[in-house]
Amino acid sequence: MDKLVIRGGNALHGRLHVGGSKNTALALMAAAVLADGTTTLHNVPVLQDVFTFANVLRVTGCRVTYKPDANADTPDSMVIDAADLHHLEAPYDLVNKMRASFYMLGALLGRAGEARVSLPGGCAWGPRPVDLHLRGMEALGAEISMDQGYVVAKAPAGGLRGARIHFEPSSVGATINVMLAAATAKGTTVLENAAAEPDVVVFGQLLQAMGAHVDGLGTPTVTMEGVDALRPVTFTNCPDRIELGTYMIAAALATPPGERLVITGAEPAHLGDAFLDAFAATAVPFSLDGDTVEVEGAERIAPVSVATAPYPGFPTDLQAQWTVLMTQADGPSRVTDTIYTDRFKHIPELNRMGAECAVHEHTVEVRGRNGRPLQGAHVMSTDLRASVSLVLAGLVAAGETHVLRVYHLDRGYENLEGKLRRAGIDIWREEYQE
Ligand code: EPZ
């Protein structure tokens, strides 16, 4: 088992490069299944979740070529040949590792009119149902049944047909999954209260490039006109907005006053106004210039309370990192998660490092330490964003912080310790026995 060890108190400066978006890459890989041929995706991040999804594709008969170089800053490309699709299943052992494998339901239904996909299991922070996905497929005319933990879906004779589908709440995954199936469904599909996250927009742009008729991307109403078939293309993935937000918070925590961290390869608009406004309100100076974000170290961090919401609201995938930032603010703040109301597994670990955080229902009340360092400790990762928040806490802790079970982190951050080390942080990976 691997852990990351951070010796705190070092200055973070120089440059950090943002890799391709994890969540968008997974949706793009699913879209490749819709075309009878070879799709090439550029800027695919080197992450465990990407490797897992590549195996999900291989199970169906797709040939996936991906030889990434994790240490290179140059984007990596993946080639997916979906011509020989013959096994219409996504097995439990892979779906259980990564929920986004459930996209195979829409992809296989859209391409082949049938699918057998394991229902995703539990998640570290509470129930994550897929009822909206299933209801969406049924609205398109698919017959849905359950068989030993698998969703079995079958299109009617004559194929799927367009429908009006309303999502409540707005769901990134359900929007993407239903769009995968609706792209080749006969007639018009209207998705109401659709997700407007950048991941969905970029995914929709790939479908358009493949010949799909999609309107309203980035708005709550997405309309699709079904087409007979989609064609394979070459497409470039967008940068990872959550990685960008994580690095901006790291700089606010660990870049000394008067020094700068330059973050390149970014798409700041994908962070959404709520995050950028909240960051500005901390009084930590930053500037945006094309694909570059510069953050300057500040004497003080103003306390800023946030509540997560669908895009362009404050991303739930940045609330744990924001909580760490607020432990260093010069006053109290509150962090509320309205999307995942129990996503607080990192709080007891932060409190073991001397933070003063208290969870009340869906809100964490944070007592700011006004820059007083936390204390290094052995802390346990429980999920992707919780684990990176513990790494951030290690940057501002006295002594060593040992972040255990970093396999969670490897799912979504490309070579994090290599990038941070190049930017001045004393961090290394070690094996340990549990
Ligand atoms: C995506 O998950 C992301 N994952 C998550 O990022 C992210 O936290 C989430 O969107 C919200 O932004 C990927 O893109 C692979 P949702 P997803 O469906 O699609 C409820 C990370 O750290 N809901 O938008 O699973 C659900 O319970 C990951 O990178 C239903 O009730 O999220 C939640 O409260 C973690 N029924 C809300 O909708 C459904 O059928 C939003 O979930 C589906 C969702």
PDB file of N, CA and C and ligand atoms in Angstrom, residues 22-24 26 99-100 103 125 127-134 168-174 176 195 197 199 241-242 316-317 338-340 343 384-385, ligand 1:
ATOM      1  N   LYS A  22     -10.294  14.630 -15.823  1.00  0.00           N
ATOM      2  CA  LYS A  22     -10.673  13.226 -15.561  1.00  0.00           C
ATOM      3  C   LYS A  22     -12.134  12.984 -15.919  1.00  0.00           C
ATOM      4  N   ASN A  23     -13.021  13.780 -15.358  1.00  0.00           N
ATOM      5  CA  ASN A  23     -14.451  13.512 -15.522  1.00  0.00           C
ATOM      6  C   ASN A  23     -14.912  13.673 -16.960  1.00  0.00           C
ATOM      7  N   THR A  24     -14.292  14.609 -17.688  1.00  0.00           N
ATOM      8  CA  THR A  24     -14.651  14.750 -19.103  1.00  0.00           C
ATOM      9  C   THR A  24     -14.092  13.584 -19.914  1.00  0.00           C
ATOM     10  N   LEU A  26     -13.627  10.536 -19.132  1.00  0.00           N
ATOM     11  CA  LEU A  26     -14.429   9.319 -18.984  1.00  0.00           C
ATOM     12  C   LEU A  26     -15.662   9.364 -19.885  1.00  0.00           C
ATOM     13  N   ARG A  99     -17.686   4.364 -10.647  1.00  0.00           N
ATOM     14  CA  ARG A  99     -19.105   4.544 -10.986  1.00  0.00           C
ATOM     15  C   ARG A  99     -19.326   4.967 -12.420  1.00  0.00           C
ATOM     16  N   ALA A 100     -18.409   5.786 -12.971  1.00  0.00           N
ATOM     17  CA  ALA A 100     -18.628   6.309 -14.329  1.00  0.00           C
ATOM     18  C   ALA A 100     -18.696   5.180 -15.358  1.00  0.00           C
ATOM     19  N   TYR A 103     -21.734   4.654 -17.510  1.00  0.00           N
ATOM     20  CA  TYR A 103     -21.996   5.296 -18.800  1.00  0.00           C
ATOM     21  C   TYR A 103     -22.152   4.254 -19.905  1.00  0.00           C
ATOM     22  N   TRP A 125     -19.209   8.328   0.664  1.00  0.00           N
ATOM     23  CA  TRP A 125     -19.963   9.350   1.365  1.00  0.00           C
ATOM     24  C   TRP A 125     -21.465   9.235   1.126  1.00  0.00           C
ATOM     25  N   PRO A 127     -25.367   7.480  -0.169  1.00  0.00           N
ATOM     26  CA  PRO A 127     -26.045   6.927  -1.335  1.00  0.00           C
ATOM     27  C   PRO A 127     -25.808   7.803  -2.572  1.00  0.00           C
ATOM     28  N   ARG A 128     -25.525   7.153  -3.671  1.00  0.00           N
ATOM     29  CA  ARG A 128     -25.452   7.854  -4.966  1.00  0.00           C
ATOM     30  C   ARG A 128     -26.312   7.078  -5.948  1.00  0.00           C
ATOM     31  N   PRO A 129     -27.654   7.309  -5.902  1.00  0.00           N
ATOM     32  CA  PRO A 129     -28.562   6.529  -6.728  1.00  0.00           C
ATOM     33  C   PRO A 129     -28.373   6.783  -8.227  1.00  0.00           C
ATOM     34  N   VAL A 130     -28.896   5.881  -9.058  1.00  0.00           N
ATOM     35  CA  VAL A 130     -28.875   6.061 -10.519  1.00  0.00           C
ATOM     36  C   VAL A 130     -30.293   5.998 -11.076  1.00  0.00           C
ATOM     37  N   ASP A 131     -31.274   6.330 -10.235  1.00  0.00           N
ATOM     38  CA  ASP A 131     -32.675   6.250 -10.679  1.00  0.00           C
ATOM     39  C   ASP A 131     -32.940   7.154 -11.879  1.00  0.00           C
ATOM     40  N   LEU A 132     -32.304   8.331 -11.921  1.00  0.00           N
ATOM     41  CA  LEU A 132     -32.537   9.254 -13.039  1.00  0.00           C
ATOM     42  C   LEU A 132     -31.999   8.665 -14.352  1.00  0.00           C
ATOM     43  N   HIS A 133     -30.892   7.924 -14.253  1.00  0.00           N
ATOM     44  CA  HIS A 133     -30.343   7.285 -15.449  1.00  0.00           C
ATOM     45  C   HIS A 133     -31.356   6.275 -15.996  1.00  0.00           C
ATOM     46  N   LEU A 134     -31.863   5.441 -15.071  1.00  0.00           N
ATOM     47  CA  LEU A 134     -32.765   4.353 -15.494  1.00  0.00           C
ATOM     48  C   LEU A 134     -34.072   4.923 -16.033  1.00  0.00           C
ATOM     49  N   GLU A 168     -34.552  15.723 -11.828  1.00  0.00           N
ATOM     50  CA  GLU A 168     -34.640  16.404 -10.534  1.00  0.00           C
ATOM     51  C   GLU A 168     -34.008  15.524  -9.471  1.00  0.00           C
ATOM     52  N   PRO A 169     -32.838  15.847  -8.918  1.00  0.00           N
ATOM     53  CA  PRO A 169     -32.088  17.066  -9.203  1.00  0.00           C
ATOM     54  C   PRO A 169     -31.339  16.999 -10.533  1.00  0.00           C
ATOM     55  N   SER A 170     -30.671  18.100 -10.904  1.00  0.00           N
ATOM     56  CA  SER A 170     -29.816  18.102 -12.075  1.00  0.00           C
ATOM     57  C   SER A 170     -28.685  17.111 -11.814  1.00  0.00           C
ATOM     58  N   SER A 171     -28.367  16.285 -12.816  1.00  0.00           N
ATOM     59  CA  SER A 171     -27.353  15.252 -12.615  1.00  0.00           C
ATOM     60  C   SER A 171     -26.390  15.220 -13.793  1.00  0.00           C
ATOM     61  N   VAL A 172     -25.084  15.349 -13.502  1.00  0.00           N
ATOM     62  CA  VAL A 172     -24.063  15.270 -14.552  1.00  0.00           C
ATOM     63  C   VAL A 172     -24.120  13.898 -15.217  1.00  0.00           C
ATOM     64  N   GLY A 173     -24.089  12.863 -14.375  1.00  0.00           N
ATOM     65  CA  GLY A 173     -24.018  11.501 -14.910  1.00  0.00           C
ATOM     66  C   GLY A 173     -25.252  11.107 -15.708  1.00  0.00           C
ATOM     67  N   ALA A 174     -26.448  11.448 -15.188  1.00  0.00           N
ATOM     68  CA  ALA A 174     -27.676  11.055 -15.896  1.00  0.00           C
ATOM     69  C   ALA A 174     -27.798  11.816 -17.212  1.00  0.00           C
ATOM     70  N   ILE A 176     -25.327  12.894 -19.130  1.00  0.00           N
ATOM     71  CA  ILE A 176     -24.382  12.286 -20.083  1.00  0.00           C
ATOM     72  C   ILE A 176     -24.887  10.919 -20.549  1.00  0.00           C
ATOM     73  N   ALA A 195     -27.751  18.955 -16.751  1.00  0.00           N
ATOM     74  CA  ALA A 195     -26.549  19.504 -16.129  1.00  0.00           C
ATOM     75  C   ALA A 195     -25.811  20.384 -17.135  1.00  0.00           C
ATOM     76  N   GLU A 197     -22.568  21.452 -16.481  1.00  0.00           N
ATOM     77  CA  GLU A 197     -21.143  21.418 -16.142  1.00  0.00           C
ATOM     78  C   GLU A 197     -20.283  21.404 -17.406  1.00  0.00           C
ATOM     79  N   ASP A 199     -17.929  19.569 -18.167  1.00  0.00           N
ATOM     80  CA  ASP A 199     -17.721  18.187 -18.619  1.00  0.00           C
ATOM     81  C   ASP A 199     -18.808  17.800 -19.626  1.00  0.00           C
ATOM     82  N   ARG A 241     -10.686  21.165 -14.377  1.00  0.00           N
ATOM     83  CA  ARG A 241     -11.024  22.363 -13.582  1.00  0.00           C
ATOM     84  C   ARG A 241     -10.851  22.116 -12.096  1.00  0.00           C
ATOM     85  N   ILE A 242     -11.042  20.874 -11.644  1.00  0.00           N
ATOM     86  CA  ILE A 242     -10.898  20.597 -10.208  1.00  0.00           C
ATOM     87  C   ILE A 242      -9.419  20.578  -9.826  1.00  0.00           C
ATOM     88  N   THR A 316     -18.831  20.882  -5.701  1.00  0.00           N
ATOM     89  CA  THR A 316     -18.726  20.007  -4.533  1.00  0.00           C
ATOM     90  C   THR A 316     -17.352  19.337  -4.485  1.00  0.00           C
ATOM     91  N   ASP A 317     -16.701  19.161  -5.667  1.00  0.00           N
ATOM     92  CA  ASP A 317     -15.391  18.504  -5.707  1.00  0.00           C
ATOM     93  C   ASP A 317     -14.267  19.403  -5.204  1.00  0.00           C
ATOM     94  N   THR A 338     -24.574  21.064  -0.638  1.00  0.00           N
ATOM     95  CA  THR A 338     -25.996  20.845  -0.935  1.00  0.00           C
ATOM     96  C   THR A 338     -26.177  19.694  -1.910  1.00  0.00           C
ATOM     97  N   ILE A 339     -25.069  19.200  -2.514  1.00  0.00           N
ATOM     98  CA  ILE A 339     -25.157  18.130  -3.516  1.00  0.00           C
ATOM     99  C   ILE A 339     -24.942  16.763  -2.866  1.00  0.00           C
ATOM    100  N   TYR A 340     -23.855  16.636  -2.111  1.00  0.00           N
ATOM    101  CA  TYR A 340     -23.610  15.420  -1.335  1.00  0.00           C
ATOM    102  C   TYR A 340     -23.606  15.819   0.133  1.00  0.00           C
ATOM    103  N   ARG A 343     -20.605  14.487   2.627  1.00  0.00           N
ATOM    104  CA  ARG A 343     -19.244  14.375   2.069  1.00  0.00           C
ATOM    105  C   ARG A 343     -18.233  15.044   3.000  1.00  0.00           C
ATOM    106  N   LEU A 384     -11.385  10.404  -3.175  1.00  0.00           N
ATOM    107  CA  LEU A 384     -10.465  11.206  -3.997  1.00  0.00           C
ATOM    108  C   LEU A 384     -10.239  12.610  -3.456  1.00  0.00           C
ATOM    109  N   ARG A 385     -11.293  13.390  -3.290  1.00  0.00           N
ATOM    110  CA  ARG A 385     -11.125  14.798  -2.906  1.00  0.00           C
ATOM    111  C   ARG A 385     -10.771  14.941  -1.431  1.00  0.00           C
TER     112      ARG A 385
HETATM  113  C1  EPZ B   1     -20.232  13.732 -11.221  1.00  0.00           C
HETATM  114  O1  EPZ B   1     -20.777  12.641 -10.476  1.00  0.00           O
HETATM  115  C2  EPZ B   1     -18.737  13.715 -10.951  1.00  0.00           C
HETATM  116  N1  EPZ B   1     -18.198  12.440 -11.368  1.00  0.00           N
HETATM  117  C3  EPZ B   1     -18.471  13.908  -9.470  1.00  0.00           C
HETATM  118  O2  EPZ B   1     -17.066  14.036  -9.274  1.00  0.00           O
HETATM  119  C4  EPZ B   1     -19.107  15.198  -8.989  1.00  0.00           C
HETATM  120  O3  EPZ B   1     -19.002  15.277  -7.591  1.00  0.00           O
HETATM  121  C5  EPZ B   1     -20.603  15.224  -9.369  1.00  0.00           C
HETATM  122  O4  EPZ B   1     -20.775  14.987 -10.782  1.00  0.00           O
HETATM  123  C6  EPZ B   1     -21.261  16.559  -9.054  1.00  0.00           C
HETATM  124  O5  EPZ B   1     -20.606  17.598  -9.691  1.00  0.00           O
HETATM  125  C7  EPZ B   1     -17.894  12.261 -12.688  1.00  0.00           C
HETATM  126  O6  EPZ B   1     -18.080  13.107 -13.540  1.00  0.00           O
HETATM  127  C8  EPZ B   1     -17.316  10.930 -13.058  1.00  0.00           C
HETATM  128  P1  EPZ B   1     -24.543  13.756 -10.229  1.00  0.00           P
HETATM  129  P2  EPZ B   1     -22.264  12.129 -10.740  1.00  0.00           P
HETATM  130  O7  EPZ B   1     -25.328  12.703 -10.912  1.00  0.00           O
HETATM  131  O8  EPZ B   1     -22.563  12.222 -12.174  1.00  0.00           O
HETATM  132  C9  EPZ B   1     -28.235  12.913  -7.295  1.00  0.00           C
HETATM  133  C10 EPZ B   1     -14.926  13.514  -8.409  1.00  0.00           C
HETATM  134  O9  EPZ B   1     -14.482  13.737  -7.268  1.00  0.00           O
HETATM  135  N2  EPZ B   1     -28.673  11.869  -8.241  1.00  0.00           N
HETATM  136  O10 EPZ B   1     -24.437  15.085 -10.875  1.00  0.00           O
HETATM  137  O11 EPZ B   1     -22.397  10.809 -10.094  1.00  0.00           O
HETATM  138  C11 EPZ B   1     -26.932  12.558  -6.564  1.00  0.00           C
HETATM  139  O12 EPZ B   1     -27.158  11.712  -5.468  1.00  0.00           O
HETATM  140  C12 EPZ B   1     -16.376  12.986  -8.577  1.00  0.00           C
HETATM  141  O13 EPZ B   1     -14.304  13.685  -9.447  1.00  0.00           O
HETATM  142  C13 EPZ B   1     -29.868  11.221  -8.045  1.00  0.00           C
HETATM  143  O14 EPZ B   1     -30.578  11.484  -7.072  1.00  0.00           O
HETATM  144  O15 EPZ B   1     -23.088  13.208  -9.909  1.00  0.00           O
HETATM  145  C14 EPZ B   1     -26.400  13.928  -6.175  1.00  0.00           C
HETATM  146  O16 EPZ B   1     -26.990  14.347  -4.989  1.00  0.00           O
HETATM  147  C15 EPZ B   1     -16.990  12.611  -7.273  1.00  0.00           C
HETATM  148  N3  EPZ B   1     -30.230  10.249  -8.924  1.00  0.00           N
HETATM  149  C16 EPZ B   1     -26.868  14.794  -7.345  1.00  0.00           C
HETATM  150  O17 EPZ B   1     -27.903  14.082  -8.023  1.00  0.00           O
HETATM  151  C17 EPZ B   1     -29.465   9.917 -10.028  1.00  0.00           C
HETATM  152  O18 EPZ B   1     -29.840   9.032 -10.807  1.00  0.00           O
HETATM  153  C18 EPZ B   1     -25.776  15.139  -8.346  1.00  0.00           C
HETATM  154  O19 EPZ B   1     -25.133  13.930  -8.740  1.00  0.00           O
HETATM  155  C19 EPZ B   1     -28.256  10.601 -10.216  1.00  0.00           C
HETATM  156  C20 EPZ B   1     -27.874  11.581  -9.316  1.00  0.00           C
END
